[in-house]
Amino acid sequence: DFWRGKRRGRRYRQQNIPCTARNRFNQMSGLNFKADGRRYVVDVYRGHKTTLIGGDDWAKFKHDFDVGQGNVVVFDMTGRTAKAYVAGVEAEEQGGAAEEVVAVDEEEEVVNDDHGLEDALAFVNTRGFVFEDGEYAMMELILTIQHLYIGPPFVHRLTPTIIAGKLMKIPKKVAQPLNLDTEGVLGLCMGVGDVMQVAYHTDRDGRIVFNQAWGVFVAQNHLQVNDAVVFNFREINEEHINLVCVVNALRPAEP
């Protein structure tokens, strides 16, 4: 679950919870969490239309980690004790200037840039993304056991456009470190599975766009709308391709 910093609340001691996370917080009267080894206990206030968290510890947490407008706080509630991670928000650059894009999808990325949190992961995700049960822990495991990736991971929840429309775009912030030609062929694989080829081109906004082979990949690997997935890139030495996009679904292991 996440909170995006805005100037709200009495003396900045209360914060509105986004609608995507209200159901989770409405089951609580308080939240006990850790951040960088420090423990905080915040109050949860449930209203008819809004849910707030607040209290002295919330104000202390914001002060300790310099949380303000434009920051995101990610709560990982998959363990016995919840953990909080602080991230910053950066908008896509268009025409040389940074602009805030209101659309939810591939238009804006949120970067977890490790504001002094030793155990925070650096990753890129679309605005509005919320980790559900076990997903953050699964991503943490994937990134721990797999190495040699180029650039930051991209975490995204698959939409109808991506599945039915067979349209997948990789953000500019992830694409830039890859130093790709404006068009060409990449490898595409699910975890440690077989590599298939996918043609791509680069949009005017700097995002990489996969061609219709993405739809074949989706069908072969039974990806579905609302699946959370993480995209990584690494070098590969195979005929006609030297870079592969590794896709992992953040699904708990089957019992």
mmCIF file of C-alpha atoms in Angstrom:
data_model
loop_
_atom_site.group_PDB
_atom_site.id
_atom_site.type_symbol
_atom_site.label_atom_id
_atom_site.label_comp_id
_atom_site.label_asym_id
_atom_site.label_seq_id
_atom_site.Cartn_x
_atom_site.Cartn_y
_atom_site.Cartn_z
ATOM 1 C CA ASP A 1 0.000 0.000 0.000
ATOM 2 C CA PHE A 2 1.210 3.525 -0.594
ATOM 3 C CA TRP A 3 0.678 7.136 0.361
ATOM 4 C CA ARG A 4 1.647 10.074 -1.828
ATOM 5 C CA GLY A 5 2.789 13.188 0.005
ATOM 6 C CA LYS A 6 0.558 16.244 -0.242
ATOM 7 C CA ARG A 7 -0.001 19.226 2.004
ATOM 8 C CA ARG A 8 -3.021 18.011 3.918
ATOM 9 C CA GLY A 9 -4.088 17.344 7.464
ATOM 10 C CA ARG A 10 -4.059 19.355 10.663
ATOM 11 C CA ARG A 11 -0.496 20.599 11.119
ATOM 12 C CA TYR A 12 0.580 17.823 8.733
ATOM 13 C CA ARG A 13 -0.236 15.235 11.445
ATOM 14 C CA GLN A 14 -2.906 13.473 9.391
ATOM 15 C CA GLN A 15 -2.819 12.056 5.885
ATOM 16 C CA ASN A 16 -5.528 10.829 3.547
ATOM 17 C CA ILE A 17 -5.243 7.179 2.425
ATOM 18 C CA PRO A 18 -5.806 6.607 -1.340
ATOM 19 C CA CYS A 19 -8.985 4.756 -2.296
ATOM 20 C CA THR A 20 -6.970 1.773 -3.582
ATOM 21 C CA ALA A 21 -5.779 1.047 -0.039
ATOM 22 C CA ARG A 22 -8.790 2.099 2.063
ATOM 23 C CA ASN A 23 -10.191 -1.414 2.549
ATOM 24 C CA ARG A 24 -6.924 -2.594 4.078
ATOM 25 C CA PHE A 25 -6.623 0.360 6.449
ATOM 26 C CA ASN A 26 -10.310 0.324 7.394
ATOM 27 C CA GLN A 27 -9.714 -2.975 9.194
ATOM 28 C CA MET A 28 -7.232 -1.310 11.567
ATOM 29 C CA SER A 29 -7.441 1.052 14.491
ATOM 30 C CA GLY A 30 -3.709 1.679 14.303
ATOM 31 C CA LEU A 31 -0.628 0.700 12.297
ATOM 32 C CA ASN A 32 2.642 -0.485 13.834
ATOM 33 C CA PHE A 33 5.526 -0.352 11.340
ATOM 34 C CA LYS A 34 9.300 -0.094 11.041
ATOM 35 C CA ALA A 35 11.431 2.112 8.801
ATOM 36 C CA ASP A 36 15.217 1.790 8.753
ATOM 37 C CA GLY A 37 15.061 -0.074 12.071
ATOM 38 C CA ARG A 38 12.944 2.561 13.817
ATOM 39 C CA ARG A 39 9.472 1.705 15.097
ATOM 40 C CA TYR A 40 6.402 3.902 14.688
ATOM 41 C CA VAL A 41 2.772 3.506 15.779
ATOM 42 C CA VAL A 42 0.214 5.635 13.937
ATOM 43 C CA ASP A 43 -3.532 6.021 14.384
ATOM 44 C CA VAL A 44 -6.093 5.138 11.700
ATOM 45 C CA TYR A 45 -9.199 7.324 11.465
ATOM 46 C CA ARG A 46 -12.078 5.813 9.474
ATOM 47 C CA GLY A 47 -14.643 8.180 7.977
ATOM 48 C CA HIS A 48 -17.600 7.667 5.647
ATOM 49 C CA LYS A 49 -15.740 8.816 2.549
ATOM 50 C CA THR A 50 -12.109 9.012 3.651
ATOM 51 C CA THR A 51 -9.613 7.149 5.790
ATOM 52 C CA LEU A 52 -6.747 8.974 7.493
ATOM 53 C CA ILE A 53 -3.580 7.998 9.303
ATOM 54 C CA GLY A 54 -2.019 10.366 11.784
ATOM 55 C CA GLY A 55 -0.789 11.075 15.266
ATOM 56 C CA ASP A 56 2.500 12.130 16.814
ATOM 57 C CA ASP A 57 4.437 9.173 15.370
ATOM 58 C CA TRP A 58 3.254 10.015 11.840
ATOM 59 C CA ALA A 59 4.590 13.544 12.272
ATOM 60 C CA LYS A 60 7.831 12.107 13.690
ATOM 61 C CA PHE A 61 8.182 9.657 10.779
ATOM 62 C CA LYS A 62 7.728 12.474 8.243
ATOM 63 C CA HIS A 63 10.333 14.556 10.054
ATOM 64 C CA ASP A 64 12.818 11.678 10.408
ATOM 65 C CA PHE A 65 12.768 10.888 6.675
ATOM 66 C CA ASP A 66 12.095 14.383 5.351
ATOM 67 C CA VAL A 67 8.788 13.298 3.804
ATOM 68 C CA GLY A 68 6.944 16.037 1.980
ATOM 69 C CA GLN A 69 5.032 16.938 -1.138
ATOM 70 C CA GLY A 70 5.997 14.712 -4.056
ATOM 71 C CA ASN A 71 7.176 11.777 -1.929
ATOM 72 C CA VAL A 72 5.602 8.320 -1.796
ATOM 73 C CA VAL A 73 5.514 6.090 1.271
ATOM 74 C CA VAL A 74 5.185 2.380 0.455
ATOM 75 C CA PHE A 75 3.882 0.126 3.220
ATOM 76 C CA ASP A 76 4.850 -3.540 2.891
ATOM 77 C CA MET A 77 2.416 -5.478 5.100
ATOM 78 C CA THR A 78 3.384 -8.989 4.064
ATOM 79 C CA GLY A 79 5.492 -9.735 7.157
ATOM 80 C CA ARG A 80 4.671 -9.942 10.848
ATOM 81 C CA THR A 81 5.675 -6.284 11.210
ATOM 82 C CA ALA A 82 4.861 -3.790 8.474
ATOM 83 C CA LYS A 83 7.730 -1.901 6.842
ATOM 84 C CA ALA A 84 7.711 1.547 5.288
ATOM 85 C CA TYR A 85 9.862 2.702 2.378
ATOM 86 C CA VAL A 86 10.165 6.279 1.181
ATOM 87 C CA ALA A 87 10.286 7.071 -2.527
ATOM 88 C CA GLY A 88 10.357 10.160 -4.722
ATOM 89 C CA VAL A 89 8.154 11.006 -7.700
ATOM 90 C CA GLU A 90 9.556 12.104 -11.045
ATOM 91 C CA ALA A 91 7.459 12.969 -14.087
ATOM 92 C CA GLU A 92 8.329 12.045 -17.655
ATOM 93 C CA GLU A 93 10.185 14.742 -19.530
ATOM 94 C CA GLN A 94 8.431 16.120 -22.578
ATOM 95 C CA GLY A 95 9.856 18.955 -24.655
ATOM 96 C CA GLY A 96 12.775 19.305 -22.252
ATOM 97 C CA ALA A 97 10.629 20.152 -19.212
ATOM 98 C CA ALA A 98 9.314 17.913 -16.470
ATOM 99 C CA GLU A 99 5.534 17.822 -16.405
ATOM 100 C CA GLU A 100 3.194 16.026 -14.039
ATOM 101 C CA VAL A 101 0.976 13.624 -15.976
ATOM 102 C CA VAL A 102 -2.368 12.789 -14.407
ATOM 103 C CA ALA A 103 -3.080 9.628 -16.420
ATOM 104 C CA VAL A 104 -2.631 6.360 -14.566
ATOM 105 C CA ASP A 105 -0.610 3.913 -16.624
ATOM 106 C CA GLU A 106 2.710 4.117 -18.406
ATOM 107 C CA GLU A 107 2.816 7.939 -18.459
ATOM 108 C CA GLU A 108 4.589 8.555 -15.167
ATOM 109 C CA GLU A 109 6.992 6.542 -13.061
ATOM 110 C CA VAL A 110 7.603 6.543 -9.332
ATOM 111 C CA VAL A 111 11.192 5.926 -8.338
ATOM 112 C CA ASN A 112 12.107 4.303 -5.045
ATOM 113 C CA ASP A 113 15.390 6.144 -4.655
ATOM 114 C CA ASP A 114 16.379 4.925 -1.185
ATOM 115 C CA HIS A 115 16.042 7.976 1.023
ATOM 116 C CA GLY A 116 18.482 6.661 3.587
ATOM 117 C CA LEU A 117 16.711 3.327 3.945
ATOM 118 C CA GLU A 118 19.338 0.599 3.786
ATOM 119 C CA ASP A 119 16.871 -2.162 2.940
ATOM 120 C CA ALA A 120 14.887 -0.256 0.301
ATOM 121 C CA LEU A 121 14.934 -1.505 -3.285
ATOM 122 C CA ALA A 122 15.487 0.847 -6.212
ATOM 123 C CA PHE A 123 12.788 0.318 -8.816
ATOM 124 C CA VAL A 124 10.498 2.144 -11.225
ATOM 125 C CA ASN A 125 6.729 1.734 -11.217
ATOM 126 C CA THR A 126 3.729 3.477 -12.724
ATOM 127 C CA ARG A 127 1.845 5.947 -10.598
ATOM 128 C CA GLY A 128 -0.955 4.338 -8.615
ATOM 129 C CA PHE A 129 0.758 0.963 -8.336
ATOM 130 C CA VAL A 130 0.096 -0.747 -4.991
ATOM 131 C CA PHE A 131 1.783 -3.936 -3.819
ATOM 132 C CA GLU A 132 -0.707 -6.585 -2.733
ATOM 133 C CA ASP A 133 -0.146 -9.494 -0.348
ATOM 134 C CA GLY A 134 3.237 -11.134 -0.877
ATOM 135 C CA GLU A 135 4.152 -9.175 -4.026
ATOM 136 C CA TYR A 136 6.865 -6.979 -2.543
ATOM 137 C CA ALA A 137 8.493 -9.960 -0.842
ATOM 138 C CA MET A 138 8.367 -11.863 -4.145
ATOM 139 C CA MET A 139 10.039 -8.985 -5.995
ATOM 140 C CA GLU A 140 12.666 -8.706 -3.278
ATOM 141 C CA LEU A 141 13.441 -12.420 -3.686
ATOM 142 C CA ILE A 142 13.633 -12.171 -7.492
ATOM 143 C CA LEU A 143 16.018 -9.231 -7.389
ATOM 144 C CA THR A 144 18.163 -10.877 -4.733
ATOM 145 C CA ILE A 145 18.784 -14.161 -6.556
ATOM 146 C CA GLN A 146 19.155 -12.745 -10.070
ATOM 147 C CA HIS A 147 22.029 -10.479 -11.009
ATOM 148 C CA LEU A 148 23.682 -8.684 -13.933
ATOM 149 C CA TYR A 149 20.597 -6.632 -14.753
ATOM 150 C CA ILE A 150 21.028 -3.319 -16.573
ATOM 151 C CA GLY A 151 19.214 -0.292 -15.198
ATOM 152 C CA PRO A 152 16.355 -0.254 -12.691
ATOM 153 C CA PRO A 153 13.586 -2.894 -12.603
ATOM 154 C CA PHE A 154 10.168 -1.801 -13.868
ATOM 155 C CA VAL A 155 7.188 -2.974 -11.786
ATOM 156 C CA HIS A 156 3.736 -2.730 -13.330
ATOM 157 C CA ARG A 157 0.231 -4.135 -12.948
ATOM 158 C CA LEU A 158 -1.026 -5.391 -16.305
ATOM 159 C CA THR A 159 -3.982 -3.546 -17.819
ATOM 160 C CA PRO A 160 -6.562 -4.537 -20.469
ATOM 161 C CA THR A 161 -4.593 -2.455 -22.979
ATOM 162 C CA ILE A 162 -1.494 -4.532 -22.308
ATOM 163 C CA ILE A 163 -3.299 -7.889 -22.406
ATOM 164 C CA ALA A 164 -6.167 -7.570 -24.899
ATOM 165 C CA GLY A 165 -4.633 -4.681 -26.824
ATOM 166 C CA LYS A 166 -1.255 -6.448 -26.956
ATOM 167 C CA LEU A 167 0.501 -3.145 -26.313
ATOM 168 C CA MET A 168 3.447 -3.085 -23.912
ATOM 169 C CA LYS A 169 5.610 -0.018 -23.309
ATOM 170 C CA ILE A 170 8.780 0.228 -21.224
ATOM 171 C CA PRO A 171 9.290 3.656 -19.579
ATOM 172 C CA LYS A 172 11.989 6.040 -20.728
ATOM 173 C CA LYS A 173 13.651 5.923 -17.317
ATOM 174 C CA VAL A 174 14.200 2.171 -17.756
ATOM 175 C CA ALA A 175 15.006 2.359 -21.487
ATOM 176 C CA GLN A 176 17.729 5.019 -21.318
ATOM 177 C CA PRO A 177 20.465 2.897 -19.633
ATOM 178 C CA LEU A 178 20.003 0.180 -22.291
ATOM 179 C CA ASN A 179 21.477 2.328 -25.097
ATOM 180 C CA LEU A 180 19.280 0.667 -27.721
ATOM 181 C CA ASP A 181 18.828 1.656 -31.342
ATOM 182 C CA THR A 182 15.532 3.376 -32.098
ATOM 183 C CA GLU A 183 14.249 0.052 -33.455
ATOM 184 C CA GLY A 184 15.416 -3.542 -33.518
ATOM 185 C CA VAL A 185 14.909 -6.945 -31.927
ATOM 186 C CA LEU A 186 15.133 -7.990 -28.264
ATOM 187 C CA GLY A 187 14.869 -11.284 -26.456
ATOM 188 C CA LEU A 188 11.873 -11.865 -24.215
ATOM 189 C CA CYS A 189 11.595 -14.599 -21.594
ATOM 190 C CA MET A 190 9.551 -15.525 -18.549
ATOM 191 C CA GLY A 191 11.941 -16.023 -15.646
ATOM 192 C CA VAL A 192 14.492 -18.624 -16.680
ATOM 193 C CA GLY A 193 12.311 -19.915 -19.527
ATOM 194 C CA ASP A 194 12.981 -20.028 -23.252
ATOM 195 C CA VAL A 195 13.855 -16.810 -25.043
ATOM 196 C CA MET A 196 11.654 -15.603 -27.899
ATOM 197 C CA GLN A 197 12.313 -12.645 -30.164
ATOM 198 C CA VAL A 198 10.248 -9.470 -30.105
ATOM 199 C CA ALA A 199 10.675 -6.474 -32.386
ATOM 200 C CA TYR A 200 10.511 -3.040 -30.806
ATOM 201 C CA HIS A 201 10.596 0.632 -31.689
ATOM 202 C CA THR A 202 11.138 3.751 -29.626
ATOM 203 C CA ASP A 203 8.297 6.256 -29.290
ATOM 204 C CA ARG A 204 8.868 10.010 -29.503
ATOM 205 C CA ASP A 205 8.544 10.160 -25.713
ATOM 206 C CA GLY A 206 11.460 7.745 -25.295
ATOM 207 C CA ARG A 207 9.482 4.653 -24.302
ATOM 208 C CA ILE A 208 10.199 1.248 -25.845
ATOM 209 C CA VAL A 209 7.172 -0.330 -27.531
ATOM 210 C CA PHE A 210 7.028 -4.100 -28.140
ATOM 211 C CA ASN A 211 5.363 -5.332 -31.352
ATOM 212 C CA GLN A 212 2.585 -7.920 -31.662
ATOM 213 C CA ALA A 213 4.905 -10.725 -30.529
ATOM 214 C CA TRP A 214 4.151 -9.418 -27.038
ATOM 215 C CA GLY A 215 0.617 -10.789 -27.422
ATOM 216 C CA VAL A 216 2.026 -14.239 -28.208
ATOM 217 C CA PHE A 217 4.230 -14.026 -25.113
ATOM 218 C CA VAL A 218 1.217 -13.066 -22.956
ATOM 219 C CA ALA A 219 -0.810 -16.058 -24.207
ATOM 220 C CA GLN A 220 2.042 -18.542 -23.830
ATOM 221 C CA ASN A 221 2.704 -17.519 -20.236
ATOM 222 C CA HIS A 222 -0.949 -17.095 -19.195
ATOM 223 C CA LEU A 223 -0.516 -13.485 -18.074
ATOM 224 C CA GLN A 224 -3.740 -11.813 -17.011
ATOM 225 C CA VAL A 225 -5.159 -8.385 -16.298
ATOM 226 C CA ASN A 226 -4.128 -7.179 -12.804
ATOM 227 C CA ASP A 227 -1.070 -9.450 -12.661
ATOM 228 C CA ALA A 228 1.848 -7.602 -11.083
ATOM 229 C CA VAL A 229 5.036 -8.180 -13.053
ATOM 230 C CA VAL A 230 8.627 -6.961 -12.914
ATOM 231 C CA PHE A 231 10.651 -6.319 -16.077
ATOM 232 C CA ASN A 232 14.463 -6.519 -16.067
ATOM 233 C CA PHE A 233 17.046 -6.371 -18.839
ATOM 234 C CA ARG A 234 20.341 -8.231 -19.152
ATOM 235 C CA GLU A 235 22.874 -9.013 -21.835
ATOM 236 C CA ILE A 236 22.611 -12.285 -23.756
ATOM 237 C CA ASN A 237 24.785 -13.912 -26.383
ATOM 238 C CA GLU A 238 22.391 -15.443 -28.895
ATOM 239 C CA GLU A 239 22.035 -15.179 -32.637
ATOM 240 C CA HIS A 240 20.633 -11.790 -33.734
ATOM 241 C CA ILE A 241 20.031 -10.562 -30.167
ATOM 242 C CA ASN A 242 22.322 -9.295 -27.430
ATOM 243 C CA LEU A 243 19.776 -8.074 -24.888
ATOM 244 C CA VAL A 244 16.869 -9.883 -23.254
ATOM 245 C CA CYS A 245 13.907 -8.591 -21.256
ATOM 246 C CA VAL A 246 13.293 -10.928 -18.313
ATOM 247 C CA VAL A 247 9.684 -10.902 -17.058
ATOM 248 C CA ASN A 248 8.658 -12.279 -13.669
ATOM 249 C CA ALA A 249 5.097 -12.416 -12.363
ATOM 250 C CA LEU A 250 4.851 -11.523 -8.683
ATOM 251 C CA ARG A 251 2.691 -14.496 -7.767
ATOM 252 C CA PRO A 252 3.044 -16.552 -4.583
ATOM 253 C CA ALA A 253 4.306 -20.080 -5.156
ATOM 254 C CA GLU A 254 1.585 -22.662 -5.715
ATOM 255 C CA PRO A 255 1.035 -24.906 -2.647
#
